[in-house]
Amino acid sequence: MPASGERAAKIEPVTPEKFRIGLVQTRCGLDPDANLELATSKIREAASKGAQIVCLEELFRSQYFCREEDARLFDLAESIPGPSTDRLCPLAAELGVVIIASLFEKRAPGLYHNTAVIIDADGTMLGMYRKMHIPDDPLFFEKFYFTPGDLGFRAFDTKFGRIATLVCWDQWYPEAARLAALTGARILFYPTAIGWHPAEKAEYGEAQHDAWKTAQRAHAIANGVYVAAVNRVGFEGPEDRGLEFWGASFVADPFGRVVAQASHDEEEILVVECDEKVIEETRRGWPFLRDRRIDAYGPIVNRFLA
Amino acid sequence: MPASGERAAKIEPVTPEKFRIGLVQTRCGLDPDANLELATSKIREAASKGAQIVCLEELFRSQYFCREEDARLFDLAESIPGPSTDRLCPLAAELGVVIIASLFEKRAPGLYHNTAVIIDADGTMLGMYRKMHIPDDPLFFEKFYFTPGDLGFRAFDTKFGRIATLVCWDQWYPEAARLAALTGARILFYPTAIGWHPAEKAEYGEAQHDAWKTAQRAHAIANGVYVAAVNRVGFEGPEDRGLEFWGASFVADPFGRVVAQASHDEEEILVVECDEKVIEETRRGWPFLRDRRIDAYGPIVNRFLA
């Protein structure tokens, strides 16, 4: 790790309109403590490359345990604040970076959430977002573990501007992106754990990855915000019932252009400079927020309309 | 035009789950009657190729008059029913096809809409959709001409299944696609008139087209429906203040895969077979509708939340 003076010397100063984000894409091992160590070293690396807001992948402290339903795995959960924030808050303060960390939250016995905590650059915990949309599909048995979030869609005023975070399955819901963007966030972060079933990859893998990327690029376009998706890599689980996490963490600008993308299978850190002026320019050119028919959207709170 | 017997012999029968759509991408000339003639011949051609639901591009009866604000151009508007439906309803009955026609509607003196009419295969007018989101940008001065729609987002039960139509600028609004899809439509049609400013094309043209396509593919993905966008081609207006309509009409399947796409500059008819089974399979595999947080979307009726 370079001393902070060396780091500062390497990195150009940014204006308040600009902010640099760091996406940490890693492989997760079986030992939660080792995963935390890995994450902290990657956060240091991202900071050394100039990142001001660092986002970790979903549930970075463990392998993706939702591949199976096993009540013993609730032992992986932790309180918030708790061991992870005890480690990450001082790290954020030391490095002067914002950290977004996705954790398995134990709120009470029998009440667990999939939660992202937002730690400001001075080490204070700004708050948390509890994943609102919970999937349940073969090898993604999240409804067994996570109570749907009850905090709604929210923004956080960090040292480096207002941001919002959503989590994984939320990325398929335009309502979530819209509500988060309407809070005035400059960027939506999506800590993610998505991968291929090996048996499906040949036939559907490319379409699945493309749909995932397209849906999120569209959130950037519809809302004129940056979007950053942070996924893990690596194969987890038994060969016949495991998941190949597809990585490909990326950043889309407010017009949906992919400005950086990681590989499908390597640990990587993406550091990307974002600029509020691009948001302003994009929204002036394509002023979608101007023309929303808020008088006519009320029925969207229905399950179905037929 | 082949006789209907010949046509029937050429085209395989489709099951009730399948339906064939026809997208008519043309150049529009200065004479509204000639444009109507062209449209009717293209509808015949689409039908002869097996199309059951034919969608015309936005405001196909004229060049895109919204390039300028000129009160005399309200003369282009017509009542509904009116001259266009008088011509298209019998044509629909003759060919046994559904027709979606985008018209400049004169509802009352001083009250005009950008309206799509849906004509069933027996020639009856099923109803209309009035464009809800009205743009106003240089060379797209639609707010001067069109009162925003007051009919909401709706579906129409045609002989070939339930469909919904939205219009052009609506395509940037995920709320509109969601509400239309929740009505149970199998497919969302977007009659469109979008093009490049010649001065912008080199720098932004590709990103603009890609954003347009991405936003609509994302509607298909988020909702598990087919999406069909029908745009015009050709350069209209003076060289220095004209628009180059970018064509590229396309059909996306319920997973957002583009299954057909027209060129940027040629008149074309796309005929695509769609299958309700693909909707069912897609939504089973990625059941986004299952997990919507309708308890938490209420604030979406706000202009902004900061």
Coordinates of C-alpha atoms in Angstrom, one line a residue:
Chain A
M1 CA 0.0 0.0 0.0
P2 CA 1.4 3.4 -0.9
A3 CA 1.4 6.0 1.8
S4 CA -1.4 8.5 1.4
G5 CA 1.0 11.2 0.4
E6 CA 2.3 9.1 -2.5
R7 CA -1.3 8.3 -3.5
A8 CA -2.4 11.9 -3.4
A9 CA 0.6 12.8 -5.6
K10 CA -0.4 10.3 -8.3
I11 CA -4.1 11.2 -8.5
E12 CA -5.3 14.3 -10.2
P13 CA -7.5 16.5 -8.0
V14 CA -11.2 16.3 -9.0
T15 CA -13.7 19.1 -9.0
P16 CA -16.8 18.7 -6.8
E17 CA -18.7 17.9 -10.0
K18 CA -16.5 14.9 -10.6
F19 CA -16.2 11.7 -8.5
R20 CA -14.3 8.5 -9.0
I21 CA -15.9 5.2 -8.3
G22 CA -14.2 1.9 -7.6
L23 CA -15.9 -1.4 -8.4
V24 CA -14.3 -4.4 -6.7
Q25 CA -14.9 -7.7 -8.5
T26 CA -13.5 -10.7 -6.7
R27 CA -13.7 -14.4 -6.2
C28 CA -15.1 -15.4 -2.8
G29 CA -13.7 -18.3 -0.8
L30 CA -15.1 -20.4 2.0
D31 CA -13.7 -18.4 4.9
P32 CA -15.6 -15.2 5.7
D33 CA -12.7 -13.7 7.5
A34 CA -10.4 -14.3 4.5
N35 CA -13.0 -12.7 2.3
L36 CA -13.1 -9.7 4.5
E37 CA -9.3 -9.5 4.4
L38 CA -9.4 -9.7 0.6
A39 CA -12.1 -7.0 0.4
T40 CA -10.1 -4.6 2.6
S41 CA -7.0 -5.1 0.5
K42 CA -9.0 -4.5 -2.7
I43 CA -10.5 -1.4 -1.2
R44 CA -7.0 -0.1 -0.4
E45 CA -6.0 -0.9 -4.0
A46 CA -9.0 0.9 -5.4
A47 CA -8.3 3.9 -3.2
S48 CA -4.7 3.9 -4.3
K49 CA -6.0 4.2 -7.9
G50 CA -8.0 7.2 -7.0
A51 CA -11.4 5.7 -6.2
Q52 CA -13.5 7.8 -3.8
I53 CA -16.6 5.6 -3.6
V54 CA -15.8 1.9 -3.5
C55 CA -18.5 -0.7 -4.0
L56 CA -18.1 -4.3 -3.1
E57 CA -20.0 -7.1 -4.7
E58 CA -23.2 -8.6 -3.1
L59 CA -22.6 -10.6 0.1
F60 CA -18.9 -10.4 -0.3
R61 CA -18.2 -12.0 3.1
S62 CA -19.1 -15.5 1.9
Q63 CA -19.7 -17.7 -1.0
Y64 CA -23.2 -17.3 -2.3
F65 CA -24.9 -19.5 0.3
C66 CA -28.4 -19.1 -1.2
R67 CA -27.5 -21.9 -3.6
E68 CA -29.1 -24.1 -1.0
E69 CA -31.7 -23.9 1.8
D70 CA -29.9 -24.8 5.1
A71 CA -30.9 -23.1 8.4
R72 CA -27.4 -23.5 9.7
L73 CA -26.3 -20.9 7.2
F74 CA -28.1 -18.2 9.1
D75 CA -24.9 -18.4 11.2
L76 CA -23.3 -16.3 8.5
A77 CA -25.5 -13.3 9.3
E78 CA -24.3 -10.5 11.5
S79 CA -25.7 -7.5 13.2
I80 CA -25.4 -4.0 11.7
P81 CA -23.4 -2.3 13.1
G82 CA -21.3 -5.4 13.6
P83 CA -18.0 -7.1 12.8
S84 CA -17.9 -6.0 9.2
T85 CA -18.7 -2.4 9.8
D86 CA -16.3 -2.4 12.8
R87 CA -13.6 -3.2 10.3
L88 CA -14.8 -1.2 7.3
C89 CA -15.7 2.1 9.0
P90 CA -12.2 2.8 10.3
L91 CA -10.9 1.7 6.9
A92 CA -13.1 4.2 5.2
A93 CA -11.9 7.0 7.5
E94 CA -8.2 5.9 7.1
L95 CA -8.5 6.0 3.3
G96 CA -11.0 8.9 3.0
V97 CA -13.3 6.8 0.8
V98 CA -16.9 6.0 0.8
I99 CA -17.6 2.2 1.1
I100 CA -20.7 0.4 0.0
A101 CA -20.7 -3.1 1.6
S102 CA -23.4 -5.7 1.0
L103 CA -24.0 -7.8 4.2
F104 CA -26.2 -10.6 5.4
E105 CA -28.0 -8.7 8.2
K106 CA -29.3 -10.3 11.3
R107 CA -31.9 -7.9 12.5
A108 CA -33.5 -10.2 15.1
P109 CA -33.7 -13.9 15.6
G110 CA -35.6 -15.2 12.6
L111 CA -35.5 -11.8 10.8
Y112 CA -32.7 -11.4 8.3
H113 CA -32.1 -9.0 5.4
N114 CA -29.8 -8.7 2.4
T115 CA -28.5 -5.2 3.3
A116 CA -26.1 -2.7 1.8
V117 CA -24.4 -0.3 4.3
I118 CA -23.1 3.0 3.2
I119 CA -20.1 4.2 5.1
D120 CA -19.0 7.8 4.5
A121 CA -15.4 8.9 3.9
D122 CA -15.0 9.9 7.6
G123 CA -15.9 6.5 8.8
T124 CA -19.5 7.1 9.9
M125 CA -22.2 4.8 8.8
L126 CA -24.6 6.9 6.8
G127 CA -27.3 4.3 6.7
M128 CA -28.4 1.2 5.0
Y129 CA -30.5 -0.1 2.2
R130 CA -32.4 -3.4 2.6
K131 CA -32.9 -5.3 -0.7
M132 CA -36.5 -4.8 -1.7
H133 CA -36.9 -7.4 -4.4
I134 CA -36.0 -10.9 -3.3
P135 CA -35.6 -13.6 -5.9
D136 CA -36.3 -17.3 -5.6
D137 CA -35.1 -19.5 -8.4
P138 CA -33.2 -22.7 -8.5
L139 CA -29.8 -22.1 -6.8
F140 CA -30.9 -18.6 -5.9
F141 CA -33.1 -19.4 -2.9
E142 CA -33.1 -16.0 -1.4
K143 CA -36.7 -16.0 -0.1
F144 CA -35.6 -18.6 2.4
Y145 CA -33.1 -16.3 3.9
F146 CA -34.1 -12.7 3.4
T147 CA -37.1 -10.7 4.5
P148 CA -37.9 -8.1 1.8
G149 CA -36.6 -4.7 2.7
D150 CA -38.7 -2.2 4.6
L151 CA -36.7 0.9 4.2
G152 CA -37.8 1.8 0.7
F153 CA -35.6 3.4 -2.0
R154 CA -33.3 6.0 -0.6
A155 CA -30.3 8.1 -1.3
F156 CA -27.3 8.9 0.9
D157 CA -25.4 12.2 0.9
T158 CA -21.7 11.2 1.0
K159 CA -18.7 13.3 0.9
F160 CA -18.6 12.7 -2.8
G161 CA -22.2 13.5 -3.6
R162 CA -25.5 11.9 -3.4
I163 CA -25.7 8.2 -4.2
A164 CA -28.2 5.4 -4.1
T165 CA -27.7 1.7 -3.8
L166 CA -30.0 -1.1 -4.8
V167 CA -29.1 -4.8 -4.8
C168 CA -29.0 -7.5 -7.5
W169 CA -32.5 -8.6 -8.2
D170 CA -33.6 -5.0 -7.8
Q171 CA -31.8 -4.4 -11.1
W172 CA -34.7 -6.0 -13.1
Y173 CA -37.2 -3.4 -11.7
P174 CA -37.5 -0.1 -13.4
E175 CA -39.6 1.2 -10.6
A176 CA -36.7 0.7 -8.2
A177 CA -34.3 2.6 -10.4
R178 CA -36.7 5.4 -11.0
L179 CA -37.5 5.8 -7.3
A180 CA -33.8 5.8 -6.4
A181 CA -33.0 8.3 -9.1
L182 CA -35.8 10.6 -8.1
T183 CA -34.1 11.0 -4.8
G184 CA -31.5 13.0 -6.6
A185 CA -28.7 10.4 -6.7
R186 CA -26.0 10.8 -9.2
I187 CA -25.4 7.2 -9.5
L188 CA -27.1 3.9 -8.7
F189 CA -24.9 1.1 -7.4
Y190 CA -25.9 -2.5 -7.8
P191 CA -23.9 -5.0 -5.7
T192 CA -24.7 -8.3 -7.4
A193 CA -24.2 -12.0 -7.3
I194 CA -25.4 -13.4 -10.6
G195 CA -24.1 -16.3 -12.6
W196 CA -24.8 -19.1 -15.0
H197 CA -26.1 -22.5 -14.3
P198 CA -23.5 -24.5 -16.1
A199 CA -26.2 -26.6 -17.9
E200 CA -27.8 -23.4 -19.3
K201 CA -24.7 -21.4 -20.2
A202 CA -24.2 -22.7 -23.7
E203 CA -27.8 -22.1 -24.8
Y204 CA -28.8 -19.1 -22.7
G205 CA -25.6 -17.6 -21.2
E206 CA -25.0 -14.9 -23.6
A207 CA -28.7 -13.8 -23.7
Q208 CA -28.8 -13.8 -19.9
H209 CA -25.8 -11.6 -19.5
D210 CA -26.9 -9.3 -22.3
A211 CA -30.4 -8.9 -20.7
W212 CA -28.8 -8.1 -17.4
K213 CA -26.6 -5.5 -18.9
T214 CA -29.4 -4.1 -21.1
A215 CA -31.8 -3.7 -18.2
Q216 CA -29.3 -1.7 -16.2
R217 CA -28.1 0.4 -19.1
A218 CA -31.8 1.3 -19.6
H219 CA -32.0 2.5 -16.0
A220 CA -29.2 4.9 -16.8
I221 CA -30.9 6.1 -19.9
A222 CA -34.4 6.4 -18.5
N223 CA -33.1 8.4 -15.5
G224 CA -30.0 10.1 -16.8
V225 CA -27.8 8.7 -14.0
Y226 CA -24.7 6.7 -13.8
V227 CA -25.2 3.0 -13.0
A228 CA -22.5 0.7 -11.6
A229 CA -23.0 -3.0 -11.3
V230 CA -20.6 -5.0 -9.2
N231 CA -20.6 -8.7 -9.6
R232 CA -18.4 -11.6 -8.3
V233 CA -16.5 -14.1 -10.4
G234 CA -15.6 -17.7 -9.9
F235 CA -17.4 -21.1 -9.7
E236 CA -19.0 -21.9 -6.4
G237 CA -20.6 -25.2 -5.3
P238 CA -20.5 -28.7 -6.5
E239 CA -19.8 -29.2 -10.2
D240 CA -23.3 -30.4 -11.0
R241 CA -25.2 -27.9 -8.8
G242 CA -22.9 -25.0 -8.7
L243 CA -22.9 -21.5 -10.2
E244 CA -20.4 -19.8 -12.4
F245 CA -20.6 -16.1 -11.5
W246 CA -20.2 -14.1 -14.6
G247 CA -18.4 -11.0 -13.3
A248 CA -18.6 -8.4 -16.1
S249 CA -19.0 -5.6 -13.5
F250 CA -19.6 -2.4 -15.5
V251 CA -20.3 1.3 -15.4
A252 CA -22.8 2.9 -17.7
D253 CA -22.9 6.7 -18.2
P254 CA -26.2 8.6 -18.1
F255 CA -26.8 7.9 -21.7
G256 CA -26.4 4.1 -21.2
R257 CA -22.9 3.9 -22.8
V258 CA -20.7 1.3 -21.1
V259 CA -17.6 3.2 -20.1
A260 CA -15.9 0.3 -18.3
Q261 CA -16.4 -3.4 -18.1
A262 CA -14.6 -6.1 -16.3
S263 CA -14.0 -9.6 -17.6
H264 CA -16.2 -12.6 -17.0
D265 CA -13.7 -14.6 -14.9
E266 CA -10.9 -12.5 -13.4
E267 CA -10.7 -10.5 -10.2
E268 CA -10.6 -6.8 -11.2
I269 CA -10.9 -3.4 -9.9
L270 CA -12.5 -0.8 -12.2
V271 CA -11.9 2.8 -11.3
V272 CA -14.0 5.2 -13.3
E273 CA -14.4 9.0 -13.2
C274 CA -17.9 10.2 -13.3
D275 CA -19.0 13.8 -13.9
E276 CA -22.2 15.5 -12.8
K277 CA -21.9 17.7 -15.9
V278 CA -22.6 14.6 -18.0
I279 CA -25.8 14.1 -16.1
E280 CA -26.8 17.7 -16.7
E281 CA -25.9 17.6 -20.4
T282 CA -27.6 14.3 -20.9
R283 CA -30.8 15.4 -19.2
R284 CA -30.9 18.6 -21.1
G285 CA -30.5 16.8 -24.4
W286 CA -33.1 14.1 -23.6
P287 CA -35.2 15.6 -20.9
F288 CA -37.2 12.5 -19.9
L289 CA -37.8 13.7 -16.3
R290 CA -39.6 16.8 -17.7
D291 CA -42.5 14.9 -19.3
R292 CA -43.3 12.1 -16.8
R293 CA -47.1 11.6 -16.6
I294 CA -47.3 11.5 -12.8
D295 CA -51.0 12.0 -13.1
A296 CA -51.3 8.6 -14.9
Y297 CA -48.9 6.3 -13.1
G298 CA -51.0 5.6 -10.1
P299 CA -52.1 2.1 -11.3
I300 CA -48.5 0.9 -11.2
V301 CA -49.1 -0.1 -7.6
N302 CA -51.4 -2.9 -8.8
R303 CA -50.2 -6.5 -9.2
F304 CA -51.9 -6.8 -12.6
L305 CA -54.4 -4.8 -14.5
A306 CA -56.3 -7.4 -16.5
Chain B
M1 CA -51.4 -8.5 -54.7
P2 CA -52.0 -12.3 -54.6
A3 CA -55.5 -13.5 -54.2
S4 CA -56.3 -14.5 -50.6
G5 CA -56.4 -18.1 -51.6
E6 CA -52.9 -17.9 -52.9
R7 CA -51.8 -16.1 -49.8
A8 CA -53.4 -18.7 -47.5
A9 CA -51.7 -21.4 -49.4
K10 CA -48.2 -19.8 -49.0
I11 CA -48.5 -19.1 -45.3
E12 CA -48.4 -21.8 -42.7
P13 CA -51.3 -21.8 -40.3
V14 CA -50.6 -20.5 -36.9
T15 CA -51.9 -21.8 -33.6
P16 CA -53.8 -19.4 -31.3
E17 CA -50.6 -19.0 -29.3
K18 CA -48.7 -17.7 -32.3
F19 CA -49.3 -14.4 -34.1
R20 CA -47.5 -12.8 -37.0
I21 CA -46.8 -9.1 -36.9
G22 CA -45.9 -6.8 -39.7
L23 CA -43.9 -3.6 -39.3
V24 CA -44.1 -1.1 -42.2
Q25 CA -41.1 1.2 -42.5
T26 CA -41.5 3.7 -45.2
R27 CA -40.4 7.1 -46.5
C28 CA -43.1 9.8 -46.3
G29 CA -43.7 12.2 -49.1
L30 CA -45.3 15.7 -49.1
D31 CA -48.8 14.5 -50.3
P32 CA -50.9 12.9 -47.5
D33 CA -53.0 11.1 -50.0
A34 CA -50.0 9.5 -51.6
N35 CA -48.7 8.5 -48.2
L36 CA -52.1 6.8 -47.5
E37 CA -51.9 5.0 -50.8
L38 CA -48.3 3.9 -50.0
A39 CA -49.4 2.6 -46.6
T40 CA -52.3 0.6 -48.0
S41 CA -50.1 -1.0 -50.6
K42 CA -47.5 -1.8 -47.9
I43 CA -50.3 -3.3 -45.6
R44 CA -51.3 -5.5 -48.5
E45 CA -47.8 -6.6 -49.0
A46 CA -47.3 -7.3 -45.3
A47 CA -50.6 -9.3 -45.3
S48 CA -49.4 -11.2 -48.3
K49 CA -46.3 -12.2 -46.4
G50 CA -48.5 -13.5 -43.5
A51 CA -48.7 -10.6 -41.2
Q52 CA -51.8 -10.6 -39.0
I53 CA -51.2 -7.4 -37.1
V54 CA -49.7 -4.6 -39.1
C55 CA -48.3 -1.5 -37.5
L56 CA -47.6 1.7 -39.4
E57 CA -45.0 4.3 -38.4
E58 CA -46.0 7.4 -36.4
L59 CA -48.0 10.0 -38.3
F60 CA -47.5 8.1 -41.5
R61 CA -49.9 10.4 -43.5
S62 CA -47.5 13.2 -43.7
Q63 CA -43.9 14.3 -43.4
Y64 CA -43.0 14.9 -39.7
F65 CA -44.6 18.4 -39.5
C66 CA -43.5 19.0 -35.9
R67 CA -40.1 20.1 -37.2
E68 CA -41.6 23.6 -37.2
E69 CA -44.3 25.4 -35.3
D70 CA -46.9 26.6 -37.9
A71 CA -50.5 26.9 -37.0
R72 CA -51.5 26.2 -40.7
L73 CA -50.2 22.6 -40.2
F74 CA -53.2 21.9 -38.0
D75 CA -54.9 21.4 -41.3
L76 CA -53.2 18.1 -41.5
A77 CA -55.3 16.8 -38.6
E78 CA -58.4 14.7 -39.1
S79 CA -61.3 13.5 -37.0
I80 CA -61.4 9.9 -35.8
P81 CA -63.2 8.2 -37.2
G82 CA -62.4 10.1 -40.4
P83 CA -60.8 9.8 -43.8
S84 CA -58.0 7.5 -42.7
T85 CA -60.1 5.1 -40.8
D86 CA -62.7 5.2 -43.6
R87 CA -60.0 3.8 -45.8
L88 CA -58.2 1.5 -43.4
C89 CA -61.2 -0.2 -41.7
P90 CA -62.4 -1.8 -45.0
L91 CA -58.9 -2.7 -45.8
A92 CA -58.5 -4.5 -42.5
A93 CA -61.7 -6.4 -43.1
E94 CA -60.7 -7.3 -46.7
L95 CA -57.3 -8.6 -45.7
G96 CA -58.4 -10.0 -42.3
V97 CA -55.6 -8.2 -40.5
V98 CA -55.4 -5.9 -37.5
I99 CA -54.0 -2.5 -38.4
I100 CA -52.4 0.0 -36.0
A101 CA -52.4 3.5 -37.6
S102 CA -50.9 6.6 -36.0
L103 CA -52.9 9.7 -36.8
F104 CA -53.0 13.4 -36.1
E105 CA -56.3 13.6 -34.4
K106 CA -58.5 16.7 -34.4
R107 CA -60.7 16.2 -31.4
A108 CA -62.2 19.7 -31.3
P109 CA -61.1 23.1 -32.6
G110 CA -57.9 23.8 -30.7
L111 CA -57.7 20.3 -29.3
Y112 CA -55.4 17.9 -31.1
H113 CA -53.8 14.6 -30.2
N114 CA -51.1 12.2 -31.5
T115 CA -53.3 9.1 -31.6
A116 CA -53.0 5.5 -32.6
V117 CA -56.1 3.7 -33.7
I118 CA -56.5 0.0 -33.5
I119 CA -58.6 -1.6 -36.2
D120 CA -59.6 -5.2 -35.7
A121 CA -59.4 -7.8 -38.5
D122 CA -63.1 -7.5 -39.2
G123 CA -62.7 -3.8 -39.9
T124 CA -64.2 -2.5 -36.6
M125 CA -62.3 0.2 -34.8
L126 CA -61.4 -1.3 -31.4
G127 CA -60.4 2.0 -29.9
M128 CA -57.6 4.4 -29.7
Y129 CA -54.5 5.3 -27.7
R130 CA -53.6 9.0 -27.3
K131 CA -49.9 9.6 -26.9
M132 CA -49.3 10.3 -23.2
H133 CA -45.7 11.7 -23.2
I134 CA -45.2 14.6 -25.6
P135 CA -41.7 15.7 -26.4
D136 CA -40.5 19.2 -27.2
D137 CA -37.0 19.5 -28.5
P138 CA -35.4 21.3 -31.4
L139 CA -37.1 20.0 -34.6
F140 CA -39.5 17.9 -32.5
F141 CA -41.9 20.6 -31.4
E142 CA -44.7 18.3 -30.5
K143 CA -46.0 20.3 -27.5
F144 CA -47.2 22.9 -29.9
Y145 CA -49.4 20.5 -31.7
F146 CA -50.5 17.7 -29.3
T147 CA -52.4 17.8 -26.1
P148 CA -51.1 15.0 -23.9
G149 CA -53.3 11.9 -24.0
D150 CA -56.2 11.4 -21.5
L151 CA -57.0 7.8 -22.1
G152 CA -54.2 6.2 -20.1
F153 CA -52.4 3.0 -20.9
R154 CA -54.6 0.4 -22.4
A155 CA -54.8 -2.9 -24.2
F156 CA -57.0 -4.0 -27.1
D157 CA -58.4 -7.5 -27.6
T158 CA -57.8 -8.2 -31.3
K159 CA -58.6 -11.3 -33.3
F160 CA -54.9 -12.2 -32.8
G161 CA -54.7 -11.6 -29.1
R162 CA -54.3 -8.7 -26.7
I163 CA -52.0 -6.0 -27.7
A164 CA -51.1 -2.5 -26.5
T165 CA -49.7 0.4 -28.3
L166 CA -47.7 3.4 -27.1
V167 CA -46.2 6.1 -29.3
C168 CA -42.6 7.2 -29.8
W169 CA -41.6 9.4 -26.9
D170 CA -43.5 7.0 -24.6
Q171 CA -40.7 4.6 -25.3
W172 CA -38.4 6.3 -22.9
Y173 CA -40.7 5.8 -20.0
P174 CA -40.6 2.5 -18.2
E175 CA -43.8 3.4 -16.3
A176 CA -45.7 3.4 -19.7
A177 CA -44.4 0.1 -20.7
R178 CA -45.1 -1.4 -17.3
L179 CA -48.7 -0.2 -17.2
A180 CA -49.3 -1.3 -20.8
A181 CA -47.8 -4.7 -20.0
L182 CA -49.8 -5.1 -16.8
T183 CA -53.0 -5.0 -18.9
G184 CA -52.0 -8.4 -20.2
A185 CA -50.8 -7.3 -23.7
R186 CA -48.6 -9.9 -25.5
I187 CA -46.8 -7.1 -27.3
L188 CA -46.2 -3.4 -27.1
F189 CA -46.1 -1.5 -30.4
Y190 CA -44.3 1.8 -30.7
P191 CA -45.1 3.7 -33.9
T192 CA -42.2 6.1 -34.0
A193 CA -40.7 9.1 -35.8
I194 CA -37.2 9.5 -34.6
G195 CA -34.1 10.7 -36.5
W196 CA -30.8 12.4 -36.4
H197 CA -30.0 16.0 -36.6
P198 CA -27.4 16.0 -39.3
A199 CA -25.1 18.1 -37.3
E200 CA -25.2 15.7 -34.4
K201 CA -25.1 12.4 -36.2
A202 CA -21.4 11.9 -36.5
E203 CA -20.8 12.5 -32.8
Y204 CA -23.9 11.2 -31.1
G205 CA -25.8 9.3 -33.8
E206 CA -24.7 5.8 -32.9
A207 CA -25.2 6.4 -29.1
Q208 CA -28.7 7.9 -29.8
H209 CA -29.8 4.9 -31.8
D210 CA -28.3 2.5 -29.3
A211 CA -30.0 4.2 -26.4
W212 CA -33.4 4.1 -28.2
K213 CA -33.0 0.4 -28.9
T214 CA -31.7 -0.4 -25.5
A215 CA -34.6 1.4 -23.7
Q216 CA -37.1 -0.6 -25.6
R217 CA -35.4 -3.9 -25.4
A218 CA -35.4 -3.3 -21.6
H219 CA -39.2 -2.9 -21.7
A220 CA -39.4 -6.3 -23.3
I221 CA -37.1 -7.8 -20.6
A222 CA -38.6 -6.1 -17.6
N223 CA -42.1 -7.1 -18.6
G224 CA -41.6 -10.3 -20.5
V225 CA -43.4 -9.1 -23.6
Y226 CA -42.7 -8.6 -27.2
V227 CA -41.8 -5.1 -28.3
A228 CA -42.1 -3.8 -31.8
A229 CA -40.8 -0.3 -32.8
V230 CA -41.8 1.0 -36.2
N231 CA -39.9 4.0 -37.5
R232 CA -39.8 5.9 -40.8
V233 CA -36.8 6.5 -43.0
G234 CA -35.7 9.3 -45.2
F235 CA -34.5 12.9 -44.9
E236 CA -37.2 15.5 -44.4
G237 CA -36.9 19.2 -44.4
P238 CA -34.3 21.7 -45.5
E239 CA -30.7 20.5 -45.6
D240 CA -29.7 22.6 -42.7
R241 CA -32.8 22.2 -40.5
G242 CA -34.0 18.8 -41.5
L243 CA -34.1 15.4 -39.9
E244 CA -32.7 12.1 -41.1
F245 CA -35.1 9.5 -39.8
W246 CA -33.1 6.5 -38.8
G247 CA -35.5 3.6 -39.5
A248 CA -34.1 0.5 -37.8
S249 CA -37.6 -0.7 -37.0
F250 CA -37.2 -3.8 -34.9
V251 CA -38.8 -6.6 -32.9
A252 CA -37.5 -7.7 -29.5
D253 CA -38.6 -11.0 -27.9
P254 CA -39.7 -11.2 -24.3
F255 CA -36.0 -11.6 -23.2
G256 CA -35.0 -8.5 -25.1
R257 CA -33.3 -10.4 -28.0
V258 CA -33.7 -8.5 -31.3
V259 CA -35.3 -11.0 -33.6
A260 CA -35.6 -8.7 -36.6
Q261 CA -34.3 -5.3 -37.5
A262 CA -34.7 -3.1 -40.6
S263 CA -32.1 -0.9 -42.2
H264 CA -31.4 2.7 -41.4
D265 CA -32.3 4.0 -44.8
E266 CA -34.6 1.7 -46.8
E267 CA -38.3 1.1 -47.0
E268 CA -38.9 -2.4 -45.5
I269 CA -41.5 -4.6 -44.2
L270 CA -40.6 -6.9 -41.3
V271 CA -42.9 -9.9 -40.8
V272 CA -42.1 -11.7 -37.5
E273 CA -43.8 -14.6 -35.9
C274 CA -44.4 -14.2 -32.2
D275 CA -45.3 -17.0 -29.8
E276 CA -47.2 -16.7 -26.5
K277 CA -45.3 -19.7 -25.3
V278 CA -42.1 -17.7 -25.4
I279 CA -43.7 -15.2 -23.0
E280 CA -44.7 -18.0 -20.7
E281 CA -41.3 -19.6 -20.8
T282 CA -39.5 -16.3 -20.3
R283 CA -41.6 -15.3 -17.4
R284 CA -41.2 -18.7 -15.7
G285 CA -37.5 -18.5 -16.1
W286 CA -37.1 -14.9 -14.9
P287 CA -40.3 -14.2 -12.9
F288 CA -40.0 -10.5 -12.5
L289 CA -43.7 -9.9 -12.2
R290 CA -43.9 -12.2 -9.2
D291 CA -41.7 -10.0 -7.0
R292 CA -42.8 -6.4 -7.7
R293 CA -43.0 -4.3 -4.5
I294 CA -46.3 -2.8 -5.2
D295 CA -46.5 -1.7 -1.5
A296 CA -43.4 0.5 -2.1
Y297 CA -44.0 2.0 -5.6
G298 CA -46.5 4.7 -4.5
P299 CA -44.0 7.6 -4.5
I300 CA -43.5 7.1 -8.3
V301 CA -46.3 9.5 -8.8
N302 CA -44.1 12.3 -7.6
R303 CA -42.2 14.7 -9.8
F304 CA -39.1 14.4 -7.7
L305 CA -38.2 13.1 -4.3
A306 CA -35.4 15.3 -3.2

